[in-house]
Tab-separated table of C-alpha atoms and ligand atoms in Angstrom:
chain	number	residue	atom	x	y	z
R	1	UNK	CA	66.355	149.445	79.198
R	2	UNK	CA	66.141	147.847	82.545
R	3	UNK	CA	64.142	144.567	83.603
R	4	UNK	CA	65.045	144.731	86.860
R	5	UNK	CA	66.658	146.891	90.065
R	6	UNK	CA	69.960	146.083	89.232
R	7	UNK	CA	72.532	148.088	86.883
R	8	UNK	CA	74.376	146.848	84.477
R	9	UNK	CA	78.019	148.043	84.854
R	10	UNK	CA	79.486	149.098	82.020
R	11	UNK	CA	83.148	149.677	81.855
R	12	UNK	CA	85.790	148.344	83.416
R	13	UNK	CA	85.068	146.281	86.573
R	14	UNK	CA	86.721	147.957	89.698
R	15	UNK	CA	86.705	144.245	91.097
R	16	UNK	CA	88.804	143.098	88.276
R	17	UNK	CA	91.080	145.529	88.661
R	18	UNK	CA	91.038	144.694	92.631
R	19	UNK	CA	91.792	141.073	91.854
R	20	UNK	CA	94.772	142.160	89.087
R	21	UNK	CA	96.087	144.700	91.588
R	22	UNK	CA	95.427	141.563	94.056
R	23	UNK	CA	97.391	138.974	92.104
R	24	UNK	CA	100.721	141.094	92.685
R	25	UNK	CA	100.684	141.347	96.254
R	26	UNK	CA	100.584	138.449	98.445
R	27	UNK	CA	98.260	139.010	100.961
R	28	UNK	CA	96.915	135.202	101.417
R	29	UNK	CA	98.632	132.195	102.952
R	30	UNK	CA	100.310	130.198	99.325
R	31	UNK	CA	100.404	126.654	98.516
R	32	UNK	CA	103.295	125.707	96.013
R	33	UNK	CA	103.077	122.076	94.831
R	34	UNK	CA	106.629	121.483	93.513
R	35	UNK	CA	105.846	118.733	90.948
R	36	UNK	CA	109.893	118.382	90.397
R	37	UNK	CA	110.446	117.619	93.713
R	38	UNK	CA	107.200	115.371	93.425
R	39	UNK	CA	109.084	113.543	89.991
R	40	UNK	CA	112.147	112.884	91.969
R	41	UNK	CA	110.230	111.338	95.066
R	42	UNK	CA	108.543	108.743	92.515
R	43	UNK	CA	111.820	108.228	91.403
R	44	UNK	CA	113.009	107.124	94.656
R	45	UNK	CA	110.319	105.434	95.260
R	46	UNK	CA	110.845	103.241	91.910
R	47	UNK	CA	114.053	102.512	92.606
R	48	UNK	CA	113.963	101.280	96.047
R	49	UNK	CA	110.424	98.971	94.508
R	50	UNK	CA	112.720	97.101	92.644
R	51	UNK	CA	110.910	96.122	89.304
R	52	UNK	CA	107.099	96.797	90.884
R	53	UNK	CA	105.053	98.894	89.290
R	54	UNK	CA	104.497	102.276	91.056
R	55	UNK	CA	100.637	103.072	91.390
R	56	UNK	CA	100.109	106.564	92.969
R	57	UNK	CA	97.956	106.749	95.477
R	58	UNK	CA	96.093	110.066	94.311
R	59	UNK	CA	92.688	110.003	96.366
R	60	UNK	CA	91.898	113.120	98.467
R	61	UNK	CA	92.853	115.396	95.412
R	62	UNK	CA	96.320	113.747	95.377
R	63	UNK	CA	96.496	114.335	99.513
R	64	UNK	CA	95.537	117.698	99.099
R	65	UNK	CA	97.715	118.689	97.069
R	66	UNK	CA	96.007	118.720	93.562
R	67	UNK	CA	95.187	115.247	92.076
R	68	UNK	CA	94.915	116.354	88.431
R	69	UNK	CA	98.403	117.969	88.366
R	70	UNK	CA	99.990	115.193	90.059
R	71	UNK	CA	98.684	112.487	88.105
R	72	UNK	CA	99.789	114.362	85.002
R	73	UNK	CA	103.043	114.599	85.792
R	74	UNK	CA	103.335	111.191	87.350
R	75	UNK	CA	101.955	110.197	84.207
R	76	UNK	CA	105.119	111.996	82.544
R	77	UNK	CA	107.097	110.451	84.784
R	78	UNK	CA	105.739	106.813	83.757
R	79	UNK	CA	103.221	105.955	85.781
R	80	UNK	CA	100.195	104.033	84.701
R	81	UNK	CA	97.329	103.078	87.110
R	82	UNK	CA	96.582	105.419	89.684
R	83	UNK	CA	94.018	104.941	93.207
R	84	UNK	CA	91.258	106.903	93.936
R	85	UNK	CA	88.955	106.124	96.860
R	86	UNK	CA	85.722	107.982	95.996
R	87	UNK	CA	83.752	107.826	92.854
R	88	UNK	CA	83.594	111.414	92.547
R	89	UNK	CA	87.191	111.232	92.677
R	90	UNK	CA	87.728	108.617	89.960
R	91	UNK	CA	85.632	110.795	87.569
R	92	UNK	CA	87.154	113.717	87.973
R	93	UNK	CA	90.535	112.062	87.942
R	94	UNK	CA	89.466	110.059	84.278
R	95	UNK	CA	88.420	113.843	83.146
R	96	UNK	CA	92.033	115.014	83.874
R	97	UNK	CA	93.757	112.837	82.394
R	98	UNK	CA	91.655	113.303	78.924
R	99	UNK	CA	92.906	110.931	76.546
R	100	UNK	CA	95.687	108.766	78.645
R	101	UNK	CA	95.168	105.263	79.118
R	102	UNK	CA	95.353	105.093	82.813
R	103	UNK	CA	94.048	102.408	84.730
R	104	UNK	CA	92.305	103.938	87.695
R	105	UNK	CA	91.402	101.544	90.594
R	106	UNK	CA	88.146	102.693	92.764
R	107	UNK	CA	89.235	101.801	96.737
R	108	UNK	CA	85.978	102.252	97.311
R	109	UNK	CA	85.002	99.172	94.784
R	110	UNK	CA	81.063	99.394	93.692
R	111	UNK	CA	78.654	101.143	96.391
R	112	UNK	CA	75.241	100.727	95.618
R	113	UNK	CA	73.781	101.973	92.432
R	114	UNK	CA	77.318	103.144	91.499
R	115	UNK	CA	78.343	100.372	88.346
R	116	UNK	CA	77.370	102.272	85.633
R	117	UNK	CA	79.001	105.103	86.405
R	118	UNK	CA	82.030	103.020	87.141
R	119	UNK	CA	82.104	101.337	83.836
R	120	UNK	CA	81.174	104.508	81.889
R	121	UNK	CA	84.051	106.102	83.297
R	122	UNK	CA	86.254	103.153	82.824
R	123	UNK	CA	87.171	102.843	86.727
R	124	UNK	CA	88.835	99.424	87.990
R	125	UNK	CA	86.927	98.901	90.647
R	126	UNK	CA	88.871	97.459	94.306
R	127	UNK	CA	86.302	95.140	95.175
R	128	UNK	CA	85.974	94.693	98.814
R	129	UNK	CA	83.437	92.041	99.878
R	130	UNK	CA	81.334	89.191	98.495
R	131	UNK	CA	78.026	91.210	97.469
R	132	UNK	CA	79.875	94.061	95.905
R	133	UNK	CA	81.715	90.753	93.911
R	134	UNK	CA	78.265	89.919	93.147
R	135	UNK	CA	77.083	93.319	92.258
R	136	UNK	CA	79.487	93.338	89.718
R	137	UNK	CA	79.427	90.325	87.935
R	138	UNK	CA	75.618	91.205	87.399
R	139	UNK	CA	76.120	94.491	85.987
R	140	UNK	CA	78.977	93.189	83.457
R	141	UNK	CA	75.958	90.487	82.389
R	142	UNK	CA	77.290	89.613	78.936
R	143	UNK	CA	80.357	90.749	79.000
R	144	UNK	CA	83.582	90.673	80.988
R	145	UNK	CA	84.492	92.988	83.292
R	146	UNK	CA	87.684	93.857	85.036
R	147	UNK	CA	88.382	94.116	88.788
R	148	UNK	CA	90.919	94.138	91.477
R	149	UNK	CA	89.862	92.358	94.847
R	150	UNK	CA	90.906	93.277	98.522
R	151	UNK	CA	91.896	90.791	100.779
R	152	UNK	CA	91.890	91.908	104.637
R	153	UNK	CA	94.993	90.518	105.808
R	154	UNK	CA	94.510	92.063	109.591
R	155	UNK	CA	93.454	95.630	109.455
R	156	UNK	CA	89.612	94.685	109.806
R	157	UNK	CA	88.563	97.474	107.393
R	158	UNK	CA	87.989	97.011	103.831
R	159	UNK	CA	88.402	93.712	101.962
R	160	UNK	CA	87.502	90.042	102.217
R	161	UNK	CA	88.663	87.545	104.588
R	162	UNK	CA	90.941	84.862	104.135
R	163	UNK	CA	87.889	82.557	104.438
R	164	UNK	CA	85.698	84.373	102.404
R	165	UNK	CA	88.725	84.353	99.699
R	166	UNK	CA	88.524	80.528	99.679
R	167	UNK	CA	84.684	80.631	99.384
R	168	UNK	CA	84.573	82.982	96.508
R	169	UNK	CA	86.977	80.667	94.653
R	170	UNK	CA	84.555	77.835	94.922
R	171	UNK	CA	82.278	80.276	93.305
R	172	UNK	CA	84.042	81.340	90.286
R	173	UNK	CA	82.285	79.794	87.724
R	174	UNK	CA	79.142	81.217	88.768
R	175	UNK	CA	81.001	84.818	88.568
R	176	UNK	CA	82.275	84.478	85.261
R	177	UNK	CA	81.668	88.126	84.196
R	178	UNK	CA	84.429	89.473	86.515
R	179	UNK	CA	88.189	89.065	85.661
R	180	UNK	CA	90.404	89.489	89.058
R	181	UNK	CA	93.412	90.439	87.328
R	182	UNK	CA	94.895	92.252	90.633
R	183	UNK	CA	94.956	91.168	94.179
R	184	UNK	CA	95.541	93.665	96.753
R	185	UNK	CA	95.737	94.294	100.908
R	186	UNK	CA	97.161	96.752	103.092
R	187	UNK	CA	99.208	97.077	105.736
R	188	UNK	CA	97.920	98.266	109.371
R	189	UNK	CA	101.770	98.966	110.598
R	190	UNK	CA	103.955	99.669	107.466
R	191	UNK	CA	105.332	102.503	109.230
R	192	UNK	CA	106.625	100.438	112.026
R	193	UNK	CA	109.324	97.831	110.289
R	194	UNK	CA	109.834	96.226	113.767
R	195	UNK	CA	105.580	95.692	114.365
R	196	UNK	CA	104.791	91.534	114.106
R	197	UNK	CA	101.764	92.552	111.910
R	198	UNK	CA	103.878	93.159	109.190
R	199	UNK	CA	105.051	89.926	108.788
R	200	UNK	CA	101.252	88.352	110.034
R	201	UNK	CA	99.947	89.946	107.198
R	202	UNK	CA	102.385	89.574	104.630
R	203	UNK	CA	102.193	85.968	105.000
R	204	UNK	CA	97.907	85.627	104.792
R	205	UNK	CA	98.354	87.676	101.697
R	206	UNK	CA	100.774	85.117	100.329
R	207	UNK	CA	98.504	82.467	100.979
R	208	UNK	CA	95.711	84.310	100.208
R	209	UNK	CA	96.742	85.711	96.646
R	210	UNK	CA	97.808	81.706	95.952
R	211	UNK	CA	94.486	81.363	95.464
R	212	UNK	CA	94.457	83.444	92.703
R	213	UNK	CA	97.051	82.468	90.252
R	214	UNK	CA	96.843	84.618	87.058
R	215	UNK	CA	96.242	87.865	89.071
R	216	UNK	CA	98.975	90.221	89.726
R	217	UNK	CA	100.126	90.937	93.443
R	218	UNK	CA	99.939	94.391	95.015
R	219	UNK	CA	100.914	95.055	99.176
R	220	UNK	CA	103.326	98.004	99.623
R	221	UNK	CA	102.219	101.542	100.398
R	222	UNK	CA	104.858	104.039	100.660
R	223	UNK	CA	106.161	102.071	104.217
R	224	UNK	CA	105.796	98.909	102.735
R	225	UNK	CA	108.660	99.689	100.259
R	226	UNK	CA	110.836	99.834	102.966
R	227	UNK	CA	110.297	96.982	104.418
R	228	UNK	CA	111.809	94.832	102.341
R	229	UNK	CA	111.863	92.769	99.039
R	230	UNK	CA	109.172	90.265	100.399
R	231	UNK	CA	106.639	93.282	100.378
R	232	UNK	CA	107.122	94.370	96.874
R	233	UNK	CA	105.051	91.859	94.807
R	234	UNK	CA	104.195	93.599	91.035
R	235	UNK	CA	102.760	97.090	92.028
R	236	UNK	CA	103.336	98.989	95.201
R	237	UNK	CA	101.220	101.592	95.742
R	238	UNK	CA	102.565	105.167	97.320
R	239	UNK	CA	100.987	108.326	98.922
R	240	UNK	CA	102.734	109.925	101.606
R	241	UNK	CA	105.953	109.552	100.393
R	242	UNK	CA	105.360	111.202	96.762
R	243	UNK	CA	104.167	114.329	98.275
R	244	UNK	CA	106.696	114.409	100.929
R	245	UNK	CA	106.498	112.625	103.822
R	246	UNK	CA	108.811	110.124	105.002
R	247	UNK	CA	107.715	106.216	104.749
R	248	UNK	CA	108.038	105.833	108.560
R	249	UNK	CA	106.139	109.182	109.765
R	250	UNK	CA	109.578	111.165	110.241
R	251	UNK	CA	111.728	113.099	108.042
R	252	UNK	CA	113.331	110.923	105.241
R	253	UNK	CA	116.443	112.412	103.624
R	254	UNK	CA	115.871	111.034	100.419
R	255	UNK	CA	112.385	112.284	100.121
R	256	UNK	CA	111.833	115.754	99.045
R	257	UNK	CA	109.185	118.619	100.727
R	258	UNK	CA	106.497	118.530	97.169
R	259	UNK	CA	104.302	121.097	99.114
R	260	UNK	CA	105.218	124.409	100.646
R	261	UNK	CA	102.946	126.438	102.682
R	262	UNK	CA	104.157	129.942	103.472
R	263	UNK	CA	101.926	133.355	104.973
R	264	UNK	CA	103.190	136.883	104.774
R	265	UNK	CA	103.785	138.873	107.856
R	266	UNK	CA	101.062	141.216	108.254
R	267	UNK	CA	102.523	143.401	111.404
R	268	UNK	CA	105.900	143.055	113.350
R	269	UNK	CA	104.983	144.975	116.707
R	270	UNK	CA	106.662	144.931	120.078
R	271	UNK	CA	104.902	143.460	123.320
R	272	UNK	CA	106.225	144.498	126.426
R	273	UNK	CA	107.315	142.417	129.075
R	274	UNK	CA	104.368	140.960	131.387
R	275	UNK	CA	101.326	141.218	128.252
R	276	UNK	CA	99.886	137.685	126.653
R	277	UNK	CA	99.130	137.370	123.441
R	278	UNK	CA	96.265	135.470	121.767
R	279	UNK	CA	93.040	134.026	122.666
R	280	UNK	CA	92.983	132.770	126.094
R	281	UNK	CA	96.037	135.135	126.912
R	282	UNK	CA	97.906	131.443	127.234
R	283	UNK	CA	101.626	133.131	126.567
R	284	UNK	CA	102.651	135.951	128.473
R	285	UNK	CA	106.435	137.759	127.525
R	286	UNK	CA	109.097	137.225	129.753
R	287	UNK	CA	110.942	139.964	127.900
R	288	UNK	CA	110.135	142.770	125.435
R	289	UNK	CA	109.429	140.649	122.456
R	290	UNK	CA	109.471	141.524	118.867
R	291	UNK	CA	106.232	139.750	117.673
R	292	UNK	CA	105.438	138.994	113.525
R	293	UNK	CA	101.563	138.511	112.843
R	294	UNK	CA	101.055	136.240	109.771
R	295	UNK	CA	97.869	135.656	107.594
R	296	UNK	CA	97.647	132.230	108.467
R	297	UNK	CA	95.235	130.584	110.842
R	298	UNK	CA	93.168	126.845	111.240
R	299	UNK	CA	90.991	128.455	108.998
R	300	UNK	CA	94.052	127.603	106.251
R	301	UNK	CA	94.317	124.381	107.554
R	302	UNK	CA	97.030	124.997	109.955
R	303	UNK	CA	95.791	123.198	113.392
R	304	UNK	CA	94.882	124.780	116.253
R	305	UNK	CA	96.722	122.053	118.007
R	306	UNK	CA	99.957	123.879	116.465
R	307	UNK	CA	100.461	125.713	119.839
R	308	UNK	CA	102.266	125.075	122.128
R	309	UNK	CA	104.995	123.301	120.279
R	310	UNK	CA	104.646	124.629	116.280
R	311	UNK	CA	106.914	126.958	114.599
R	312	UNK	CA	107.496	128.165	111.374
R	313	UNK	CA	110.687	128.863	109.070
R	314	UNK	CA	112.182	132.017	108.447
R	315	UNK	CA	115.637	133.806	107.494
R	316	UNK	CA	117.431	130.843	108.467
R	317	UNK	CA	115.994	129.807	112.017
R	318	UNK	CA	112.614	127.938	113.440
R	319	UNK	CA	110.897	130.785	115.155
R	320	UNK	CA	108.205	129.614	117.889
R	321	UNK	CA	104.566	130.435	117.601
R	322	UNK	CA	103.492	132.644	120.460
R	323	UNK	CA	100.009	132.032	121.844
R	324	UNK	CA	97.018	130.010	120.678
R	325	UNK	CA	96.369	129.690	116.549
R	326	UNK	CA	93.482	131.889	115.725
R	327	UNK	CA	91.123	131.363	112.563
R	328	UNK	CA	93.040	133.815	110.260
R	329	UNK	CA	96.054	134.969	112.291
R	330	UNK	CA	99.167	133.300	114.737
R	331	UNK	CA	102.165	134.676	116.488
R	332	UNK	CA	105.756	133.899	115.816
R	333	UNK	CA	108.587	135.456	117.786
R	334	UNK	CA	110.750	137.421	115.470
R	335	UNK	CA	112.901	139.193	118.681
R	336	UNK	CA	116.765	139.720	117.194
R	337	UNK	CA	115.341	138.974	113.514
R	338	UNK	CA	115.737	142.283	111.526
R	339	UNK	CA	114.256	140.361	108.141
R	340	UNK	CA	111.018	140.100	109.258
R	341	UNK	CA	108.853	142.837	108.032
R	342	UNK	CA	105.065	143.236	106.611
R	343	UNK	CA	105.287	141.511	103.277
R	344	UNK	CA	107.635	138.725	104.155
R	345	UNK	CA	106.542	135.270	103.850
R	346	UNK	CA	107.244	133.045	106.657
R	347	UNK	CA	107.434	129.414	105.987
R	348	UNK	CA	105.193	127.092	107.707
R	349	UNK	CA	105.488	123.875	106.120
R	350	UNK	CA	108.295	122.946	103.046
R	351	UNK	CA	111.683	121.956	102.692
R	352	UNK	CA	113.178	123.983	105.774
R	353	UNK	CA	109.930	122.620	107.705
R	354	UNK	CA	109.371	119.324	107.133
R	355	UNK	CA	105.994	118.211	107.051
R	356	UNK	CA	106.348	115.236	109.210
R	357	UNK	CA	107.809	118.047	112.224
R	358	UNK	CA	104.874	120.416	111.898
R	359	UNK	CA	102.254	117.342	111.746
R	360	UNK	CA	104.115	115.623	114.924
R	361	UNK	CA	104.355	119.421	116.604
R	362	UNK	CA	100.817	119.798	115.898
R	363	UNK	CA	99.758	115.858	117.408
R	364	UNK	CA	99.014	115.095	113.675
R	365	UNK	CA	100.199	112.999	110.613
R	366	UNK	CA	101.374	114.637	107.593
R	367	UNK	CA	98.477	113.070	106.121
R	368	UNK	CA	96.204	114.850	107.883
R	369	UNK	CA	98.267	118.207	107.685
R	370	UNK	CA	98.916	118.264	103.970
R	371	UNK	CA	94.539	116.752	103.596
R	372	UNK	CA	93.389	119.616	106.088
R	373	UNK	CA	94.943	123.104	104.032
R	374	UNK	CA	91.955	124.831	103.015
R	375	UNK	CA	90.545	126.341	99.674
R	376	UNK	CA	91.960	130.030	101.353
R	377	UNK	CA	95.862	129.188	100.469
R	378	UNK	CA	96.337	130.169	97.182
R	379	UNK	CA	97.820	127.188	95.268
R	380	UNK	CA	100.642	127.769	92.985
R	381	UNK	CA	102.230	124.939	91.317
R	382	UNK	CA	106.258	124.882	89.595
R	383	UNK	CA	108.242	122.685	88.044
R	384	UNK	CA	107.887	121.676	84.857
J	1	PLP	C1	95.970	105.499	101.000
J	1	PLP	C2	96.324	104.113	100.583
J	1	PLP	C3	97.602	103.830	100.079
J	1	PLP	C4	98.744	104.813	100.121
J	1	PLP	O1	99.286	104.813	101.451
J	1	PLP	P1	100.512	105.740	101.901
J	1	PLP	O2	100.702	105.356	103.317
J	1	PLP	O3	100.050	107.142	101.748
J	1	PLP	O4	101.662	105.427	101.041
J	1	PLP	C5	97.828	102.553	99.590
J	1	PLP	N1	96.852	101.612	99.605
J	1	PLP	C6	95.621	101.851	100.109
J	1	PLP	C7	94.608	100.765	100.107
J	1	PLP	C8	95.326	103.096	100.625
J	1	PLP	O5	94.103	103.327	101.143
């Protein structure tokens, strides 16, 4: 019997099969988040912290990269408290981790309207100016309710001022319902050990966090670290440099690639001397070329801004794209390279590619690079 146009489809699905058949072949642009390689980062990370706590900085979906995985596997590797910066985040973060006692601070402390939802989730919230230290301390009403607090040491974004710092501590007694049991700030230059900042603001959050005595300390994100012991306080607080990206915005040898984007060459043709290739015909052969297409475009989160400078890794050797980066497709020059060949997968960001290259090749950050790769790449994770 029908109830409508449609017919039901009985028997196998031919798109199931499709997507089976589909699952062997890689015909997509693949993510691999190596969560060894992510383990041994933290571990580096730990060491060089001295006795501070490492708190993962996991907003963004963990950079991109897949916050649920990583924070399991950080939480393997000890880790306790993690950062979000959206609510959304935190909830989907205190989902993953089911049953484990994480501490999760909120960057984004308590927006309006958003306090139950915090509590009911069990989010710290990083509370970043006077009314959200208000808004809080009404919510809790009866009870007492944890927070962290941000001091703005010089970066002018989130947190409170110095002065408002000393304000709020004449007005403790009327906020009784909050506990401040971590101060934090953050550093506008931690990638730059020789920028005065650094020091500026390392000293206002010493003063600063004075005025709150029984609260732990927290400064350092992944730069920080490496600035030195002053910076470490009781919890530092990493990104970058878990997933793979050195703490002063260049290649780091002791920090390994945690996320490898390859594409599989879809064509190898020949373009004669004297033809361009690519929108805006902005390369043109100076020899007979041997040219690889890949399946890999902006549309995957590879920048357009790529060309003129990007390349990508294969059989042993940077090859050069050729020609502007198009939504699904670019050009790399595979002339004297008898390896490449439909089916091969070219490597355009991982261990032979660092991630910090292809973001400065592309006029980028590997923040941005490893936050920009779209839903399209495939993600694959390994390790154990
Ligand atoms: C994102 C963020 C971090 C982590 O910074 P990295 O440079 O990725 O190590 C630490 N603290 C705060 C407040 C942040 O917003």
């Amino acid at each position: 019997m029908r109830s409508s146009g449609m017919t039901k489809w009985v028997g196998p699905s031919p798109l199931a099969a499709l997507s089976a058949k589909a699952a062997l072949v890689t015909e997509t642009s693949v993510l691999t988040l190596d969560l060894d390689a992510l383990a041994s980062n933290h571990a580096v990370l730990r060491a060089q912290a001295g006795g501070a706590e490492i708190a993962p900085a996991v907003k963004a979906d963990g950079y991109g990269l897949g916050a649920a995985l990583v924070a399991a596997r950080l939480w393997d590797e000890g880790a306790r408290s993690f950062y979000v910066a959206r609510l959304s985040e935190g909830l989907a973060l205190r989902r993953a981790l089911g049953d484990r006692a994480a501490t999760i601070y909120l960057l984004d402390g308590v927006t309006p309207g958003s306090a139950p939802a915090i509590e009911a989730a069990r989010l710290t919230p990083v509370l970043n100016s006077l009314p959200q230290i208000e808004a809080w301390n009404s919510h809790a009403r009866g009870r007492v309710l944890d927070a962290a607090l941000h001091i703005d040491t010089g970066m002018n974004r989130l947190g409170l001022r110095p002065e408002e710092a000393v304000v709020l501590t004449g007005a403790m007694d009327r906020l009784g319902h909050v506990n401040i049991d971590l101060v934090i700030s953050h550093l506008a230059c931690a990638s730059e050990p020789g920028h005065p900042l650094n020091a500026h603001q390392l000293t206002r959050f010493t003063e600063t966090a004075a005025l709150f005595p029984d609260a732990r300390r927290s400064l350092a994100n992944s730069g920080g670290i490496f600035l030195g012991d002053d910076y470490r306080f009781d919890q530092a607080r990493p990104g970058i440099s878990l997933y793979g990206g050195g703490p002063r915005d260049v290649p780091d040898a002791r920090i390994k690639a945690v996320a490898t984007l390859e594409a599989p060459i879809l064509q190898v043709r020949v373009m004669p001397r004297g033809e361009s290739i690519g929108y805006g015909a902005t390369y043109t052969a100076s020899q007979t070329t041997r040219v690889a297409i890949l399946a890999v475009g902006y549309a995957d989160g590879l920048p357009r801004a790529a060309h003129p400078r990007g390349a990508v890794w294969f059989d042993g050797a940077r090859r050069p794209l050729l020609g502007r980066v198009s939504m699904d497709l670019i050009a790399v020059d595979v002339t004297d390279c008898d390896a490449a060949r439909p089916g091969a997968m070219m490597q355009v960001i991982g261990p032979d590619l660092p991630v910090d290259d292809a973001a400065a090749a592309a006029g980028t950050t590997a923040y941005e690079l490893l936050t920009r790769i779209a839903p399209r790449a495939r993600r694959v994770a390994k390790g154990g």
